[in-house]
XYZ file of C-alpha atoms in Angstrom:
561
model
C -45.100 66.259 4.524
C -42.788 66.032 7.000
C -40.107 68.524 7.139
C -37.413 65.994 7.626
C -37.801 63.867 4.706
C -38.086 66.980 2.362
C -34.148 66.783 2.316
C -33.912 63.311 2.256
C -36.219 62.862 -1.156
C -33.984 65.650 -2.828
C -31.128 64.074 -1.795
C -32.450 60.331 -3.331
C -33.667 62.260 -6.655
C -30.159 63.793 -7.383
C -28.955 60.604 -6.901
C -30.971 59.050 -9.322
C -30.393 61.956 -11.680
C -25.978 61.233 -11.017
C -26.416 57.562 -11.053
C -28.359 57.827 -14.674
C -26.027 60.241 -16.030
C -22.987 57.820 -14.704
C -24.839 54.960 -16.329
C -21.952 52.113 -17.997
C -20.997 53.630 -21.507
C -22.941 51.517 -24.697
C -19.571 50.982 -25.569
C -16.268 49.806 -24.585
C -12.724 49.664 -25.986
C -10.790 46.420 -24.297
C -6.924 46.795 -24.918
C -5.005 43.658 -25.779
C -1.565 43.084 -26.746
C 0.035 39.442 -27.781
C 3.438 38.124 -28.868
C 4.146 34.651 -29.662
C 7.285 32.577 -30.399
C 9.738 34.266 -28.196
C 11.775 31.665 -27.541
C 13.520 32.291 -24.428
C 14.833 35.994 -25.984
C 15.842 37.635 -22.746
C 17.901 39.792 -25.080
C 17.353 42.061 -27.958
C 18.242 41.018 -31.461
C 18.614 41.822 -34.962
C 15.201 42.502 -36.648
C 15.608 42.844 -39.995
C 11.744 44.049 -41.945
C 10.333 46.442 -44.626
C 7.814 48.473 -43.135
C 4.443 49.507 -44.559
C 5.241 53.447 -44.779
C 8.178 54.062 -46.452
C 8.652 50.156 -47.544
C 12.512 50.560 -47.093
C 14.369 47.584 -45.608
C 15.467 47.925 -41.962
C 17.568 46.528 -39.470
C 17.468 47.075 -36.113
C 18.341 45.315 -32.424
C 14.842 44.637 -31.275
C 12.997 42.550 -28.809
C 14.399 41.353 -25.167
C 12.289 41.737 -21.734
C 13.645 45.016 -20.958
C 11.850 46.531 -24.309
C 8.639 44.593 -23.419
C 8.284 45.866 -20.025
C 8.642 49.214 -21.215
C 6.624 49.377 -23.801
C 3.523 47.281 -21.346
C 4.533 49.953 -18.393
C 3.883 52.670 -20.575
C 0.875 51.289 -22.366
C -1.353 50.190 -19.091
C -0.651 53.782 -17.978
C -2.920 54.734 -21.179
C -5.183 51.449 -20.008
C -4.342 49.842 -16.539
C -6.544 47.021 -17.391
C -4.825 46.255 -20.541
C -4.299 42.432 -21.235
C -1.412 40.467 -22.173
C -1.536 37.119 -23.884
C 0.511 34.408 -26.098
C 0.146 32.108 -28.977
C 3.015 29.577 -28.049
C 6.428 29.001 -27.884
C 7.100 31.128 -25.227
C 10.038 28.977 -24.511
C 12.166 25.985 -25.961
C 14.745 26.324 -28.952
C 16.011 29.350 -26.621
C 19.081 31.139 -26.574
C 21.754 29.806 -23.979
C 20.647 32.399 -21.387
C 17.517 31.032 -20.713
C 18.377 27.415 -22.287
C 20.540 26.442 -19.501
C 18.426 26.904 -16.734
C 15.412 24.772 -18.331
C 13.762 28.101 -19.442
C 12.848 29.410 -15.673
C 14.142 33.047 -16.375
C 11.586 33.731 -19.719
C 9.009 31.880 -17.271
C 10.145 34.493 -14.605
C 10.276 37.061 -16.956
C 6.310 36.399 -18.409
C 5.304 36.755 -14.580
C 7.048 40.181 -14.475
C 5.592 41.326 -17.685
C 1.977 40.391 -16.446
C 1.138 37.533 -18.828
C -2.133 36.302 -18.290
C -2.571 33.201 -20.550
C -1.302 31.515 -23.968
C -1.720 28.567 -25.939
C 0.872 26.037 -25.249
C 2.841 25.769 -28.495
C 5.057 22.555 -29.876
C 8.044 23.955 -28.364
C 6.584 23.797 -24.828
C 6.656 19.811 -24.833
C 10.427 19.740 -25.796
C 11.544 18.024 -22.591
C 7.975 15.960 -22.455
C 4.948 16.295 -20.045
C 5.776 16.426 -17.314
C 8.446 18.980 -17.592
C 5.577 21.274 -18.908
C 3.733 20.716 -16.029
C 6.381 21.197 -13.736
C 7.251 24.937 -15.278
C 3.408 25.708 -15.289
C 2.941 24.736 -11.487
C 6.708 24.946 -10.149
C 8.725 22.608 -8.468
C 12.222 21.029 -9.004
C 11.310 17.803 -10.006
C 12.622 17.318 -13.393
C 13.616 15.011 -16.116
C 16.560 17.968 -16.418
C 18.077 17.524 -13.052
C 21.087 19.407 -14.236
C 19.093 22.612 -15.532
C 16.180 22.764 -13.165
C 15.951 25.036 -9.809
C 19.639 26.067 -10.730
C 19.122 29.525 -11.397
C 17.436 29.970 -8.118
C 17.151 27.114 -5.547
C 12.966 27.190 -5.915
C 10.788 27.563 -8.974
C 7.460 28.842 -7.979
C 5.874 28.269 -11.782
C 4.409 30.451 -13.914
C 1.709 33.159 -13.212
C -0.106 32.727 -16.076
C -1.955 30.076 -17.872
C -0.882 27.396 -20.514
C -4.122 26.925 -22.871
C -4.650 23.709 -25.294
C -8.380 22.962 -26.029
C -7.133 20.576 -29.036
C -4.455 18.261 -26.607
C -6.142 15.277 -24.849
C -4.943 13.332 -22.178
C -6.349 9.826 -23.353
C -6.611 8.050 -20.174
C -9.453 10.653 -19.010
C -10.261 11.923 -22.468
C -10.373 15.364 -21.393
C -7.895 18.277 -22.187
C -4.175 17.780 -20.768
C -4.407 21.728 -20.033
C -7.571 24.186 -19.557
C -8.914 24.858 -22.655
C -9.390 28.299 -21.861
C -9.116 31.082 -19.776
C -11.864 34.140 -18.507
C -10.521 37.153 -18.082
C -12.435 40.825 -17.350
C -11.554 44.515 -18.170
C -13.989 47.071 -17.907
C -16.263 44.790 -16.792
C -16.343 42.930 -19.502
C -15.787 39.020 -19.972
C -13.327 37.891 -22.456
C -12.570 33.813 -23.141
C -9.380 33.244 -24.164
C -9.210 29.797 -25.540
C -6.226 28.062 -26.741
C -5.094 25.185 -28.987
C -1.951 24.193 -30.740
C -1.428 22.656 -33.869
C -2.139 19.373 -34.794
C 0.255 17.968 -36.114
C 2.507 18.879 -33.332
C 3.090 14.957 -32.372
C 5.463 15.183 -35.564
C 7.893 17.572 -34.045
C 7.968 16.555 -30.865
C 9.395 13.477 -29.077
C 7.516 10.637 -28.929
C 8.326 9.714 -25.490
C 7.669 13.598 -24.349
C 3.817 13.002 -25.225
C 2.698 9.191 -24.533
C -0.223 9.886 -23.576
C -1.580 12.955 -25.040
C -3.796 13.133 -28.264
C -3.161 16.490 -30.133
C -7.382 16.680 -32.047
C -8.613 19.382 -34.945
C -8.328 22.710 -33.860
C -11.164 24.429 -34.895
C -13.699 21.890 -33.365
C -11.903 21.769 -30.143
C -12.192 25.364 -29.770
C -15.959 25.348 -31.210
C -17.049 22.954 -28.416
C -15.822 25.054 -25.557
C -18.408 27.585 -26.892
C -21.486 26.621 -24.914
C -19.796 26.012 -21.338
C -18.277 29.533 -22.117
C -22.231 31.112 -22.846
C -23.544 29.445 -19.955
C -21.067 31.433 -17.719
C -22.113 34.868 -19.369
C -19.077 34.996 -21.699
C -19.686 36.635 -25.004
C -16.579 38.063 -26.673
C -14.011 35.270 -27.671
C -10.461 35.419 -28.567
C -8.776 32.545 -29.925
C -5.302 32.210 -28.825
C -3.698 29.444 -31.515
C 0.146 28.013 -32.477
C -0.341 27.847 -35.969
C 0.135 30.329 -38.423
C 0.203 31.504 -42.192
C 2.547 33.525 -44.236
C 1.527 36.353 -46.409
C 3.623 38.874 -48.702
C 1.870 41.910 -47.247
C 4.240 43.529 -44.762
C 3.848 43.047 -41.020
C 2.404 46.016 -40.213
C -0.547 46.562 -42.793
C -3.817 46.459 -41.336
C -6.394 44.376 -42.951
C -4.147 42.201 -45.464
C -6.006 39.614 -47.691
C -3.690 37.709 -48.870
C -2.993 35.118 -45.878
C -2.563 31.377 -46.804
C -1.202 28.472 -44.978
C -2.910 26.338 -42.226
C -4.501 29.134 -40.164
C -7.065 29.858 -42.808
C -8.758 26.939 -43.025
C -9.448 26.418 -39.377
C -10.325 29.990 -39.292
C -12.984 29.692 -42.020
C -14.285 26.624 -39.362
C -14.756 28.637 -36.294
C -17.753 29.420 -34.642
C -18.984 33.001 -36.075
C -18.979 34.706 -32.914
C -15.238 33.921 -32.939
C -14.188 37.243 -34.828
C -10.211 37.578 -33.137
C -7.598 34.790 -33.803
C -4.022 35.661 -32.178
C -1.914 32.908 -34.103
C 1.965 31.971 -33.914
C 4.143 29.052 -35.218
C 5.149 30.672 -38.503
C 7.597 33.227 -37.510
C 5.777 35.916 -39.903
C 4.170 39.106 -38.569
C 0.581 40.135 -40.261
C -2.875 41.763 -39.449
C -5.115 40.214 -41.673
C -9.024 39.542 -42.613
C -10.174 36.162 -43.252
C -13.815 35.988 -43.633
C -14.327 39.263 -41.774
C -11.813 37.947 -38.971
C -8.994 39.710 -37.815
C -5.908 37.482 -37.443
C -2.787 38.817 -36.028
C 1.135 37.428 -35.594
C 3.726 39.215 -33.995
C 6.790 38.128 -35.961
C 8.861 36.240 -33.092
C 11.949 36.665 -30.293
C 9.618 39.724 -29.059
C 10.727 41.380 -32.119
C 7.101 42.727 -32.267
C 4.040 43.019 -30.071
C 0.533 43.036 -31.315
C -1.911 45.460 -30.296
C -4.890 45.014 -30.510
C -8.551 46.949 -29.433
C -11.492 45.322 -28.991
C -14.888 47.670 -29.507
C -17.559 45.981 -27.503
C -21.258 46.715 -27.201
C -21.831 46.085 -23.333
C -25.830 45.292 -23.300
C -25.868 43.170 -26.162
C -22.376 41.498 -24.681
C -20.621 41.446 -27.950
C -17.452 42.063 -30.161
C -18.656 45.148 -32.562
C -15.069 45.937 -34.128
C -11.278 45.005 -33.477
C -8.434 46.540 -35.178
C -4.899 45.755 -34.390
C -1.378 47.032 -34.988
C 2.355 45.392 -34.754
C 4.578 47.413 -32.777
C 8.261 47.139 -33.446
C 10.039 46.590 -30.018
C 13.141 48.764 -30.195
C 15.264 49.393 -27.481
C 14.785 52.825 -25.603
C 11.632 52.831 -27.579
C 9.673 53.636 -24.267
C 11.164 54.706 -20.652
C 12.515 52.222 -19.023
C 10.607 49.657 -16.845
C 13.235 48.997 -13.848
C 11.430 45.757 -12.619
C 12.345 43.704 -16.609
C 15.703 45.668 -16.442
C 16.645 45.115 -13.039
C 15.846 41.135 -13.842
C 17.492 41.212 -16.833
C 20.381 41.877 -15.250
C 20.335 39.251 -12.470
C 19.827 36.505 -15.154
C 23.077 37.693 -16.910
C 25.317 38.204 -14.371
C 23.910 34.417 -12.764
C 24.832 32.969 -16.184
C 27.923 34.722 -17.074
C 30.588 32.784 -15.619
C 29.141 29.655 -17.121
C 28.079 30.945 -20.595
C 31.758 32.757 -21.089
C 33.893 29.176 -20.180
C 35.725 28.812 -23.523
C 35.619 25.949 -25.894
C 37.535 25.811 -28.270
C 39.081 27.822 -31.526
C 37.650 27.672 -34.843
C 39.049 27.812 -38.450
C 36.836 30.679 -39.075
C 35.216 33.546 -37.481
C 31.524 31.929 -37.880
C 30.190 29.035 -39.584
C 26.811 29.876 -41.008
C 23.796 27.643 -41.188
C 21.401 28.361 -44.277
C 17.379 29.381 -44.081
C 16.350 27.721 -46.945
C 15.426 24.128 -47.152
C 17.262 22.393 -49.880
C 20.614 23.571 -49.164
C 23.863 21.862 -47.236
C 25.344 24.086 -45.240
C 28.794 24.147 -43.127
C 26.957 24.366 -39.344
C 24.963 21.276 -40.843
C 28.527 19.835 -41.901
C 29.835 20.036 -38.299
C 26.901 19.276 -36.349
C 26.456 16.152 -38.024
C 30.560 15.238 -38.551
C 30.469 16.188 -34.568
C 27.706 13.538 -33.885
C 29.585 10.691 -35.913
C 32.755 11.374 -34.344
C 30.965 10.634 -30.363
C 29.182 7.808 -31.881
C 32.533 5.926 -33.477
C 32.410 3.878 -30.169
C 29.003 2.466 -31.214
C 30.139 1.527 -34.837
C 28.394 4.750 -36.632
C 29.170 5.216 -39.905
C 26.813 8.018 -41.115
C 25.329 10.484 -39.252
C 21.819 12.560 -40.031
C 21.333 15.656 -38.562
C 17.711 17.911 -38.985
C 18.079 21.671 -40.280
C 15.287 22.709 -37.438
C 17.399 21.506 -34.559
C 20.194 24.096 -35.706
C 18.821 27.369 -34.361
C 21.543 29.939 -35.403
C 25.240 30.126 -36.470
C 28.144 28.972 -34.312
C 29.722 32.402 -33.627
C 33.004 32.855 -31.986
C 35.153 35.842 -29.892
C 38.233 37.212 -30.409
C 40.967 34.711 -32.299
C 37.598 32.599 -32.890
C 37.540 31.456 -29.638
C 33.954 29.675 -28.832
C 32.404 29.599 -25.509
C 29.795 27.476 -23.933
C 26.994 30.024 -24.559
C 27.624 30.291 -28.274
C 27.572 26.776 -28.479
C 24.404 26.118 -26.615
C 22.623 28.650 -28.850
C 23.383 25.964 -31.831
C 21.892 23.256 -30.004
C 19.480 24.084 -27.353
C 17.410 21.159 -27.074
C 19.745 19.115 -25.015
C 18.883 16.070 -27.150
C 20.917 12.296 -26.695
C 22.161 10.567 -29.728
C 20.775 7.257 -30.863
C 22.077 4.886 -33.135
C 20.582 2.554 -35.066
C 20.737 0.011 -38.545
C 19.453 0.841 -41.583
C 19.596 -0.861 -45.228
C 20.726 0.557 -47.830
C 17.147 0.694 -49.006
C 15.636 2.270 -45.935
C 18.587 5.136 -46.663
C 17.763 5.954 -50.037
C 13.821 6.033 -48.789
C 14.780 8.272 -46.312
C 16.611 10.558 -48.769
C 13.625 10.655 -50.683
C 11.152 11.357 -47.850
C 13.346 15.025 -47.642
C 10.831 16.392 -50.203
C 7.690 15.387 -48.796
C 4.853 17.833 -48.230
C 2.028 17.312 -46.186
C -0.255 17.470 -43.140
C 1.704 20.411 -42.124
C 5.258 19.024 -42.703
C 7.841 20.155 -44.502
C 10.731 18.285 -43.796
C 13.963 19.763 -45.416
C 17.392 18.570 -45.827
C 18.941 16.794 -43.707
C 22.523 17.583 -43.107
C 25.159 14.880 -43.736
C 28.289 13.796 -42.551
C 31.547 13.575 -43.681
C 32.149 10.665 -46.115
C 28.628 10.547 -47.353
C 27.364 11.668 -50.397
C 24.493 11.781 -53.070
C 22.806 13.630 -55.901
C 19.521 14.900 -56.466
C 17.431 16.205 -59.410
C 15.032 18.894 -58.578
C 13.591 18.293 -61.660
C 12.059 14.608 -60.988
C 8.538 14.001 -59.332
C 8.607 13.414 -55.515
C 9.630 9.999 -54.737
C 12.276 9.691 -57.904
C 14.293 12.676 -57.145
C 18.110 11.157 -55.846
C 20.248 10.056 -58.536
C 20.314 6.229 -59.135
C 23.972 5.126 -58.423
C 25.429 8.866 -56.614
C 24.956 7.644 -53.025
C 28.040 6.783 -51.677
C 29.613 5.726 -47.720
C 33.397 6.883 -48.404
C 33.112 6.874 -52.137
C 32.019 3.278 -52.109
C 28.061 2.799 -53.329
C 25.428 2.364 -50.587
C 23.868 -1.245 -51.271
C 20.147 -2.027 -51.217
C 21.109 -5.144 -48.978
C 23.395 -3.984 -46.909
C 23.148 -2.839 -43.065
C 24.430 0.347 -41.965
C 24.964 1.995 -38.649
C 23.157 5.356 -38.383
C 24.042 8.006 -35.348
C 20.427 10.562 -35.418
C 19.544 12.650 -32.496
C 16.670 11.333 -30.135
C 13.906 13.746 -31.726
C 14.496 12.156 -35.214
C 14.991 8.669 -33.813
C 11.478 8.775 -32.391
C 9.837 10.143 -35.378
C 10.197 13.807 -35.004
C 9.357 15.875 -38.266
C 7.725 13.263 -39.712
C 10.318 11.151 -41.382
C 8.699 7.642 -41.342
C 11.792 5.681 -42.464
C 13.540 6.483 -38.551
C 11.265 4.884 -37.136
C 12.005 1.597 -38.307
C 15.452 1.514 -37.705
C 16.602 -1.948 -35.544
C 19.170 -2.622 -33.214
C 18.664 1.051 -31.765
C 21.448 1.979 -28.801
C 20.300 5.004 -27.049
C 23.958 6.249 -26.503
C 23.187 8.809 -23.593
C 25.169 11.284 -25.348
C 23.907 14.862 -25.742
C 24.318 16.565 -29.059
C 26.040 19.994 -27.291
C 28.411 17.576 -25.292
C 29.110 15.940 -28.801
C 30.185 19.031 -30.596
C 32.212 20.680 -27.672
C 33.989 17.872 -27.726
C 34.553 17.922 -31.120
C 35.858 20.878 -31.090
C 38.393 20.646 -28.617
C 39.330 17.371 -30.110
C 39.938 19.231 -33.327
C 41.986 21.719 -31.797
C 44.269 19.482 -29.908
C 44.872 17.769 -33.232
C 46.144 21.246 -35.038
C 42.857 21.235 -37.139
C 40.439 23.450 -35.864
C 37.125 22.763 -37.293
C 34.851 25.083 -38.960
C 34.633 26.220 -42.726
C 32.764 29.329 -44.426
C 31.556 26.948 -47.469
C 29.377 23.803 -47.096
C 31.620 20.955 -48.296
C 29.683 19.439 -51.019
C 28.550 16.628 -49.534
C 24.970 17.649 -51.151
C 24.880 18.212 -55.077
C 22.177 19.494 -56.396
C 21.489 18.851 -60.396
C 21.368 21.890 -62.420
């Protein structure tokens, strides 16, 4: 043999022998972590839980971008090809901060925090269609001229994908938004695929969505299956805005006792589907459902959801995934100056304009309640606020729904309220319509209140001043106001008579499913918006000497006992 090659065959057999003993591992661990339903929650907040451990009840400021990106910065420095996803609601029904600038800064902030993709949620159609589109691609363009490209003067769009398998656009029949999304770590390929609930054309505005048909979730997610085999894809993760509830705490691995819609369309799912990130509910849980983990983290970012994927590499499968919810308290992890640093910019852009004052209340705060057969005295001024800029267009009642009220109306010092606190009430920017109904269609529509079904639960609606009723809880569905007890200024409401109803546009259009809206005639779509309404109200109160505001619901409501 040639003395030259003798070196060159030793050097190809150690090779051999490296590249064997380098061979890819039989196994490996892919590192995902989810949130869902933040909400536009730039900032922490109280987070108020009983733990699994010690199963004492805590409260604690959690949540806000700057805990996220340091508790992602620290946790791709154990995995730098760690993946971040959502289930929804990223954005809409947001606090003031990210409200008025048409949700741009929590899109800004996703980028920063290295989103990758999420379901779109119900929230995300708020402001319609093509305002989604607009925040996924970027541009100024915007049914919200007013909020849009204000915070900076261009809005590149967001990084990462919006996912809806289950939402049809029906003049092409095909989704509105890709149904899913490939991603790879460790060189392995994960589908996310996404979907939203669907029943989400009931809480949204009709308008928002012409167009779009919102199909069963599990079999829009099931058919995606074989165009994701064909491109080598065999580990799924099912990124959904629905949800369950369970009274297992939020942290315990492996609960079994999730119910609510998510379990059904779990049960449904293809069986190589074995991870379901879900949102929508507001409850945090790592549960089993047939043999399936399902996760929620909570929501405002209160929580993140980690969770590991075991998967065996030659037979390109999901072997095991486990999961955990992290608390996101603040200095929980070294700061990330990037989230911080933004942070910061978004406040001191929206200061001036969040701190212009109002107007003084009677009382430091005026609560809303969480339950959904109660009045309460936010519902009392929201709605007394809408009657009052609807006068001009001969109102006479006004309806307002609990889900539009997203937290108290807090005040400052000598209960002065500012801008900000009042566009945390009321961030949907919604116009008020008016409209005629009988007396017939009102008592219907008091009735409708305590309907359950396909998803809905509707709640009470809040009331304004001068109108009242009683109801029995007592009586089946359908019979449960008091014959005779509803009354327009202490006078009965007649069967055959014609009133003038003030609603907000999401109700008027058929938004959380009350049926008896939509029939309403002589509609007069006044142009007003529902935060313009109560500011004004306010200052209109104050002016007069009578600052509104009260720490008890007024009774407008009775309940039998």
């Amino acid at each position: 043999m040639n003395q030259h090659f003798k070196p060159l065959l030793l050097a190809l057999a150690v090779a051999a022998l490296l590249g064997g003993c380098a061979s890819r591992p039989a196994m490996v661990d892919i590192n995902l972590v989810a949130l869902n339903d933040f909400h536009g929650n730039l900032e922490a907040s109280t987070f108020s839980y009983t733990g699994m451990r010690d199963k004492q009840p805590r409260s604690v400021m959690a949540g806000g971008v700057a805990a996220l990106g340091a508790a992602l910065q620290a946790w791709r420095q154990e995995d730098s090809e760690l993946l971040l996803v959502g289930a929804g609601d990223l954005i809409g029904a947001s606090p003031a901060l990210s409200s008025m600038w048409a949700d741009e800064p929590t899109l800004g902030a996703m980028n920063l925090l290295g989103l990758r993709a999420s379901a779109v949620g119900n929230h995300e159609f708020d402001a319609g269609r093509a305002e989604l589109l607009r925040q996924q691609k970027g541009g100024c363009v915007s049914p919200r001229p007013d909020k849009a490209c204000r915070l900076e003067s261009v809005y590149g769009g967001a990084k990462f994908q919006y996912l809806a398998a289950n939402v049809l656009d029906t003049a092409t029949n095909k989704p509105f938004l890709p149904a899913y999304r490939i991603e790879q770590a460790h060189g392995v390929k994960i589908a996310f695929i996404g979907a939203v609930l669907k029943d989400t054309a009931a809480s949204s505005l009709a308008s928002g969505i012409s167009g779009l048909l919102f199909v069963d979730e599990a079999q829009a997610i099931n058919r995606v299956l074989p165009e994701l085999r064909a491109q080598g894809v065999g580990v799924f993760v099912v990124l959904i805005h629905q949800g369950g509830r369970t009274t297992d705490p939020f942290d315990q691995p492996d609960c079994a006792n999730l119910h609510g819609e998510i379990v059904d369309i779990v049960k449904r799912l293809d069986p190589a589907i074995r991870v379901i990130v879900s949102g929508h509910s507001h409850k945090g849980y790592l549960c089993k459902v047939d043999g399936r983990l399902v996760t929620q983290a909570e929501m405002g970012g209160h929580v993140l959801s980690r969770i590991r994927l075991r998967v065996d590499v030659a037979a390109n499968t999901l072997r095991d995934a486990s999961a955990e919810n992290v608390v996101m308290v603040a200095d929980g992890y070294p700061a990330d100056q990037i989230t911080t640093a933004y942070l910061d910019q978004v406040r001191r852009r929206s200061a001036e304009a969040l701190a212009r004052p109002v107007a003084r209340l009677s009382v430091p705060s005026v609560d809303k309640v969480e339950d959904d057969v109660d009045e309460s005295p936010l519902g009392n001024l929201v709605a007394d606020a809408s009657l009052y800029a609807a006068r001009a267009f001969g109102a006479q009642i006004s309806f307002m729904n609990r889900g539009g009220l997203r937290t108290a109306l807090a005040s400052g010092p000598g209960n002065l309220v500012t801008l900000g606190q009042a566009q945390a009430v009321l961030p949907f920017a919604n116009t008020m319509v008016v409209m005629n109904l009988t007396g017939a269609q009102i008592r219907a529509l008091l009735e409708e209140q305590w309907y359950q079904g396909k998803g809905v639960t509707r709640g009470l609606l809040q009331v304004s001043d001068g109108f009242t009723y009683q109801w029995d809880p007592r009586q089946p569905e359908g019979r449960r106001v008091v014959r005779d007890s509803v009354l327009l200024n202490r006078a009965p409401v007649v069967d055959d008579n014609t009133y003038r109803v003030v609603i907000n546009n999401f109700l008027a259009e058929g938004g959380d499913a009350f049926p008896t809206f939509e029939h309403g005639t002589s509609r007069v779509p006044t142009g007003i918006r529902d935060i313009d309404a109560l500011t004004a109200y306010l200052v209109k109160r104050e002016q007069d000497g009578k600052p509104a505001g009260a720490s008890v619901a007024a009774g407008r409501i009775q309940r039998v006992k």
